[in-house]
Coordinates of N, CA and C in Angstrom, one line a residue:
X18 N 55.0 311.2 -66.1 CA 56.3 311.6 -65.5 C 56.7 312.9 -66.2
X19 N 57.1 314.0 -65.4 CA 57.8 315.2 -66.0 C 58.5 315.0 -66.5
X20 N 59.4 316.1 -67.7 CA 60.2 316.0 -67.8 C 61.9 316.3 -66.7
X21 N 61.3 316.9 -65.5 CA 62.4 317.2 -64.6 C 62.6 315.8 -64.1
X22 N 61.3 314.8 -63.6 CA 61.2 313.7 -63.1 C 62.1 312.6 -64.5
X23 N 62.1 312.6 -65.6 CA 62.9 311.8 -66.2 C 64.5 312.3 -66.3
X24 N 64.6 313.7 -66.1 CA 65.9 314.2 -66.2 C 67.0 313.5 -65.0
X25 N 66.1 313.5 -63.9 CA 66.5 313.0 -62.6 C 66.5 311.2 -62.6
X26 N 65.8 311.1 -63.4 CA 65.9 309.6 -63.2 C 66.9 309.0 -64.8
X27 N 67.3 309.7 -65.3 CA 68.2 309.5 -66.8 C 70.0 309.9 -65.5
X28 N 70.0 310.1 -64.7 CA 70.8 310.5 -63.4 C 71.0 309.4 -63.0
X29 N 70.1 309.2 -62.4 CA 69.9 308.7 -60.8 C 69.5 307.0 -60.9
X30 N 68.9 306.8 -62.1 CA 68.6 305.7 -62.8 C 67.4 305.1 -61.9
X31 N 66.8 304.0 -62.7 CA 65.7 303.6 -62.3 C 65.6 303.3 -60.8
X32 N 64.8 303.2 -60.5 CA 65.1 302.7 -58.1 C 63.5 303.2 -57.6
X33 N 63.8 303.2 -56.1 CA 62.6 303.5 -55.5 C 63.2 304.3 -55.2
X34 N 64.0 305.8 -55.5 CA 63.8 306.6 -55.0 C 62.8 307.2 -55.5
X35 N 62.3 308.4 -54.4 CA 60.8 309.8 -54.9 C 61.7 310.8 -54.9
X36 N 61.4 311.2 -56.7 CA 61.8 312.5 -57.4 C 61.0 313.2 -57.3
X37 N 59.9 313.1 -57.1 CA 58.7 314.2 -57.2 C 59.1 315.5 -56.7
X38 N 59.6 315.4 -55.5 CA 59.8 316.6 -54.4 C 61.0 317.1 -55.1
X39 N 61.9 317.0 -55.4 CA 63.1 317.1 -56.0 C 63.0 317.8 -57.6
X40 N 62.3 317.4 -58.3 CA 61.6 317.5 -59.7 C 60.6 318.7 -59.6
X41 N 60.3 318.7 -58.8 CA 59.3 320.0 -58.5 C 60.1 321.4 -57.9
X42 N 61.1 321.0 -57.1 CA 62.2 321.6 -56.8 C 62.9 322.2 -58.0
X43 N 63.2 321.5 -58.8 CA 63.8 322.1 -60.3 C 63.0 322.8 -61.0
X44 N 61.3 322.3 -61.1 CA 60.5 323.3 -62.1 C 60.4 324.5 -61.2
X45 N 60.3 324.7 -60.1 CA 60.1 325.8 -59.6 C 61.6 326.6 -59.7
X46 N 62.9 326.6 -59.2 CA 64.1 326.9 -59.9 C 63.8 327.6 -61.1
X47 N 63.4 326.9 -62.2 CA 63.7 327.1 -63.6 C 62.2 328.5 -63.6
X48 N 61.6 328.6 -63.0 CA 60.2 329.5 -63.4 C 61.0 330.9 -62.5
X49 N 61.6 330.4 -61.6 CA 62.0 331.8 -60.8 C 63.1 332.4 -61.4
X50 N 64.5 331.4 -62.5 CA 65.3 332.0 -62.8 C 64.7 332.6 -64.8
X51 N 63.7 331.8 -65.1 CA 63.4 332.2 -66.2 C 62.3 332.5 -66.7
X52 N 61.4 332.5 -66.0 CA 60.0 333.5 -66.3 C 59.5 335.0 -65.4
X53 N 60.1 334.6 -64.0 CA 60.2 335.6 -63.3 C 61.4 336.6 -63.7
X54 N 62.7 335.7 -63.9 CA 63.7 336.5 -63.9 C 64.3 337.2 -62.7
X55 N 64.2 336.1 -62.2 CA 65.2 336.7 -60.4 C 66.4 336.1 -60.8
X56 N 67.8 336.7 -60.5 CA 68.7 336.9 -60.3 C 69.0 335.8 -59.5
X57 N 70.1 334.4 -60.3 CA 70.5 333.6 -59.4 C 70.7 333.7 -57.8
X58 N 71.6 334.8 -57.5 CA 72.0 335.0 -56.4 C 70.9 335.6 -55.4
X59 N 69.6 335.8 -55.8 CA 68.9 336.8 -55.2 C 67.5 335.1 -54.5
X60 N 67.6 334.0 -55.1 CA 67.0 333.5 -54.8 C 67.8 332.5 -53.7
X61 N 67.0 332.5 -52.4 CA 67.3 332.1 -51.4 C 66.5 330.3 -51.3
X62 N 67.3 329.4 -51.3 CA 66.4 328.5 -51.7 C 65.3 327.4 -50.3
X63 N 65.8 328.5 -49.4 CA 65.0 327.3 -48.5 C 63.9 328.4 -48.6
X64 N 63.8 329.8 -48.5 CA 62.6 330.8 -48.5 C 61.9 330.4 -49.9
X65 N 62.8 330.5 -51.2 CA 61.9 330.7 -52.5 C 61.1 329.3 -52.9
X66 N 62.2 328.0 -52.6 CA 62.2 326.8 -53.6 C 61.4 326.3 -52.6
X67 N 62.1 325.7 -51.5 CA 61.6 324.8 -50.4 C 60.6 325.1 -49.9
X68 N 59.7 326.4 -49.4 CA 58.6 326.7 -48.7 C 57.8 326.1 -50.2
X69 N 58.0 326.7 -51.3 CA 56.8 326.6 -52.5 C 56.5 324.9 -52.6
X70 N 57.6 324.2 -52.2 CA 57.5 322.6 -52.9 C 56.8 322.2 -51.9
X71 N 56.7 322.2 -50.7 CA 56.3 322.2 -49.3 C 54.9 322.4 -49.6
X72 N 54.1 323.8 -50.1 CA 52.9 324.2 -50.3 C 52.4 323.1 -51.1
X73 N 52.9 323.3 -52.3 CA 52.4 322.4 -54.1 C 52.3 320.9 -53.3
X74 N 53.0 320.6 -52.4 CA 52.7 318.9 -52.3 C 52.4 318.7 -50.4
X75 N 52.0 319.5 -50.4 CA 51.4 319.2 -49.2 C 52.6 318.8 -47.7
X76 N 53.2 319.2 -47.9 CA 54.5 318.7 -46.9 C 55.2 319.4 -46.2
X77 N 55.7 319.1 -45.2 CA 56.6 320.3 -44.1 C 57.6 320.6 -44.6
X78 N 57.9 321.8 -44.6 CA 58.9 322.4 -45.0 C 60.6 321.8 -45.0
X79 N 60.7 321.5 -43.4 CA 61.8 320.4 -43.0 C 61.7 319.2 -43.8
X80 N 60.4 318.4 -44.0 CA 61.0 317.5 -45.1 C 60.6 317.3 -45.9
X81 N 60.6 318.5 -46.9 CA 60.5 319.1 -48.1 C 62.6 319.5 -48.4
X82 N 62.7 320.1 -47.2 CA 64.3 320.3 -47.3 C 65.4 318.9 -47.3
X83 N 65.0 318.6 -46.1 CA 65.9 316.8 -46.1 C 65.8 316.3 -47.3
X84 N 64.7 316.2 -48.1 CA 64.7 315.2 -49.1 C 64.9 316.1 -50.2
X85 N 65.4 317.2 -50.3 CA 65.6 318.0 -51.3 C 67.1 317.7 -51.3
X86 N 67.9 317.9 -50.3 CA 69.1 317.9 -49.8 C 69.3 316.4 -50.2
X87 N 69.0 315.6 -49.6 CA 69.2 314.0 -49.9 C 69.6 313.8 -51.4
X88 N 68.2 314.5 -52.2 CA 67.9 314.2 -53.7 C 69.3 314.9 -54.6
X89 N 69.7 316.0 -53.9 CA 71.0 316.5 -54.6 C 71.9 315.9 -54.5
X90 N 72.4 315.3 -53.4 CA 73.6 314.8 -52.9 C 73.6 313.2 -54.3
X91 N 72.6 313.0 -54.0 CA 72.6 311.6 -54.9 C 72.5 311.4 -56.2
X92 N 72.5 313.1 -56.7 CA 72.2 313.0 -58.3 C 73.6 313.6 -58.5
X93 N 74.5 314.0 -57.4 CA 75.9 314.9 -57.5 C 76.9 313.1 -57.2
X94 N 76.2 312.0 -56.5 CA 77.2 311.3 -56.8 C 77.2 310.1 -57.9
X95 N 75.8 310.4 -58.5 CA 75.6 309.2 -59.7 C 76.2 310.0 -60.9
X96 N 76.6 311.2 -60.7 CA 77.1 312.4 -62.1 C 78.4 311.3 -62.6
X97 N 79.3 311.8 -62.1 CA 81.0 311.0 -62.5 C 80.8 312.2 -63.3
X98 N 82.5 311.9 -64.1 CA 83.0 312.8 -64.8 C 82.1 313.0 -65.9
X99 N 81.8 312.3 -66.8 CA 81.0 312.4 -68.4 C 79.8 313.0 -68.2
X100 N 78.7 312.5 -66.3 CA 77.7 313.6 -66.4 C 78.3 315.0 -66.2
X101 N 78.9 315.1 -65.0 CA 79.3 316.7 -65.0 C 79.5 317.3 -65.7
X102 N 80.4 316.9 -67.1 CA 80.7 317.5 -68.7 C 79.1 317.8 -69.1
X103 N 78.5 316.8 -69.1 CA 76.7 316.7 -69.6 C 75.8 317.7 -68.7
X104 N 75.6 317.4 -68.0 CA 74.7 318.7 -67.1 C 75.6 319.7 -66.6
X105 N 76.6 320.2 -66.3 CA 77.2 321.6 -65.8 C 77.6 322.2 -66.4
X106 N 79.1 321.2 -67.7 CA 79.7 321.4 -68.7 C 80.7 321.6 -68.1
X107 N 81.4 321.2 -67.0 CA 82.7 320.8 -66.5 C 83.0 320.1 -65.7
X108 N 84.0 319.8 -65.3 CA 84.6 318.8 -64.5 C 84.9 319.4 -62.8
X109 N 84.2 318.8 -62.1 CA 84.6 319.4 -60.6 C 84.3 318.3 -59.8
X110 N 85.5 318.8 -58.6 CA 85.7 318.2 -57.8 C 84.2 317.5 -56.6
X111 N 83.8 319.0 -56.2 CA 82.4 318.9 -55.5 C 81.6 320.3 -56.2
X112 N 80.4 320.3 -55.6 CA 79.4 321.2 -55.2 C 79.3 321.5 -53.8
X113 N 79.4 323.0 -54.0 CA 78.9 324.0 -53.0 C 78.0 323.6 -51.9
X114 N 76.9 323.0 -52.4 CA 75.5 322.9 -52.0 C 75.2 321.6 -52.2
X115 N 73.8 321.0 -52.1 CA 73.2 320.3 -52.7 C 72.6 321.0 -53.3
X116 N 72.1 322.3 -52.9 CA 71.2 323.0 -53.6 C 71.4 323.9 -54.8
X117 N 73.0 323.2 -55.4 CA 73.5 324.0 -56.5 C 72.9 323.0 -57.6
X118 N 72.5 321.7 -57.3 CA 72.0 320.8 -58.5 C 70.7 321.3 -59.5
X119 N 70.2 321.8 -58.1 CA 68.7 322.7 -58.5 C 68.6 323.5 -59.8
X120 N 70.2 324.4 -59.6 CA 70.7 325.3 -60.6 C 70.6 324.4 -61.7
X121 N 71.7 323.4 -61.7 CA 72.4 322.4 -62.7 C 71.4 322.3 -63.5
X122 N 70.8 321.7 -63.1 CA 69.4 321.2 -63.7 C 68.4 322.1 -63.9
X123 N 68.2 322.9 -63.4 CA 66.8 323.6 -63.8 C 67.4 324.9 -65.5
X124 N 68.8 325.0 -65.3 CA 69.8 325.5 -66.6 C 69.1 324.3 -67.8
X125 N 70.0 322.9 -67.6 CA 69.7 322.0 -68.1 C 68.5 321.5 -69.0
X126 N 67.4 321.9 -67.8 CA 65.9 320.8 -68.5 C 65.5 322.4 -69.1
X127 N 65.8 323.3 -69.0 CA 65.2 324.9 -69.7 C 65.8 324.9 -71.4
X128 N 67.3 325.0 -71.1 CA 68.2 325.2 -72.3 C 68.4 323.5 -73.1
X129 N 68.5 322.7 -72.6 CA 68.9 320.9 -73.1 C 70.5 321.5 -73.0
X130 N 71.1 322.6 -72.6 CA 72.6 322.7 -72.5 C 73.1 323.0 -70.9
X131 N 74.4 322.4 -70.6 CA 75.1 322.5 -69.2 C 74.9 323.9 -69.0
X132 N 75.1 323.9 -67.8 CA 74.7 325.5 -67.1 C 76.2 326.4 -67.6
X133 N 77.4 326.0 -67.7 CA 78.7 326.4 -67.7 C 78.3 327.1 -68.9
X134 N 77.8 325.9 -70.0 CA 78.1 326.3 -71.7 C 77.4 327.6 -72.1
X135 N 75.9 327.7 -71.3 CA 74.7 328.6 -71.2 C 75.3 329.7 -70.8
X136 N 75.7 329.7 -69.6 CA 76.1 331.2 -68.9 C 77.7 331.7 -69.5
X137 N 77.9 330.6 -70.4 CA 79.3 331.3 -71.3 C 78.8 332.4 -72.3
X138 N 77.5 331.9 -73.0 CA 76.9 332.8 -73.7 C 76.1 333.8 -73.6
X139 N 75.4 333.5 -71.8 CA 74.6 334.8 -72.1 C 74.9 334.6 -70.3
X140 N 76.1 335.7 -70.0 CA 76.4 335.5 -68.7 C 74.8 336.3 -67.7
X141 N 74.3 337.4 -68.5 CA 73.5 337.9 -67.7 C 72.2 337.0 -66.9
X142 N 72.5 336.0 -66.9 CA 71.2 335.0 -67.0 C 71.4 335.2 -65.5
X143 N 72.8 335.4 -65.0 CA 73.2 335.5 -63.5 C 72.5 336.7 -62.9
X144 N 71.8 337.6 -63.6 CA 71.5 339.0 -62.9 C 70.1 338.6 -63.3
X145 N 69.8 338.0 -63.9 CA 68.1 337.7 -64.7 C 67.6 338.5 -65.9
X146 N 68.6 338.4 -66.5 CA 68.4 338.9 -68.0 C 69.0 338.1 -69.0
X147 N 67.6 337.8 -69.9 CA 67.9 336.6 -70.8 C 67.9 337.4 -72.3
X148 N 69.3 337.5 -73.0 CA 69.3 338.7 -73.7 C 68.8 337.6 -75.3
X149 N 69.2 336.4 -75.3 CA 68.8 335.9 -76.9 C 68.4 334.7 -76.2
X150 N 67.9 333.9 -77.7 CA 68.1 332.2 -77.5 C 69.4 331.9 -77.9
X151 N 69.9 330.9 -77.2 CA 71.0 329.7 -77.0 C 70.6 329.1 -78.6
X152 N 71.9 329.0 -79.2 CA 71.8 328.1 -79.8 C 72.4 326.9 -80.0

């Protein structure tokens, strides 16, 4: 099991759901915002994330996306307050997206710190510039 795949199931807790697709979703996230260095806002997630997950596991694009979508929605409602503090580092009402968990998490399983606490310290991470290590 990855580590994205235990992040998602330390969430989502043990079950028959399939993280794979979802999990792969986040490692690809985390390589585009931190080894490539693209610019949060510049990655488009059904072109960048969804087509690549789709390729890597053999699957159509459309339900590569439904169960990507699905997989957010369900890790945004097993959070509650104490995860949201834990993986974002605040308290909110909803998400945007499902496909803002991607972020959540792919911040998360990179740094082991919420995305809020991360981009307090090194806001440029938003433009794709990683100026130090987090400590």
């Amino acid at each position: 099991m990855t580590n994205e795949e235990n992040l998602i199931r330390c969430i989502i807790g043990p079950g028959r759901h399939e993280v794979q697709t979802f999990a792969c979703a986040v490692k690809i996230t985390m390589y585009l915002l931190f080894h490539e260095k693209t610019a949060q806002d510049d990655i488009v997630v059904t072109r960048d994330v969804y087509s690549r997950v789709a390729e890597q596991l053999g699957k159509g694009e459309r339900t590569v996306s439904r169960q990507i979508q699905r997989m957010g929605n369900l890790c945004w409602e097993h959070l509650g307050t104490e995860g949201q503090k834990t993986y974002t580092g605040r308290e909110m009402k909803d998400i945007h997206a499902p496909s803002d968990m991607l972020f959540y998490l792919a911040y998360y399983s990179y740094f082991g710190k919420p995305y809020y606490e991360v981009l307090e310290k090194q806001p440029g991470l938003l433009f794709g510039k990683i100026e130090e290590e987090i400590s």
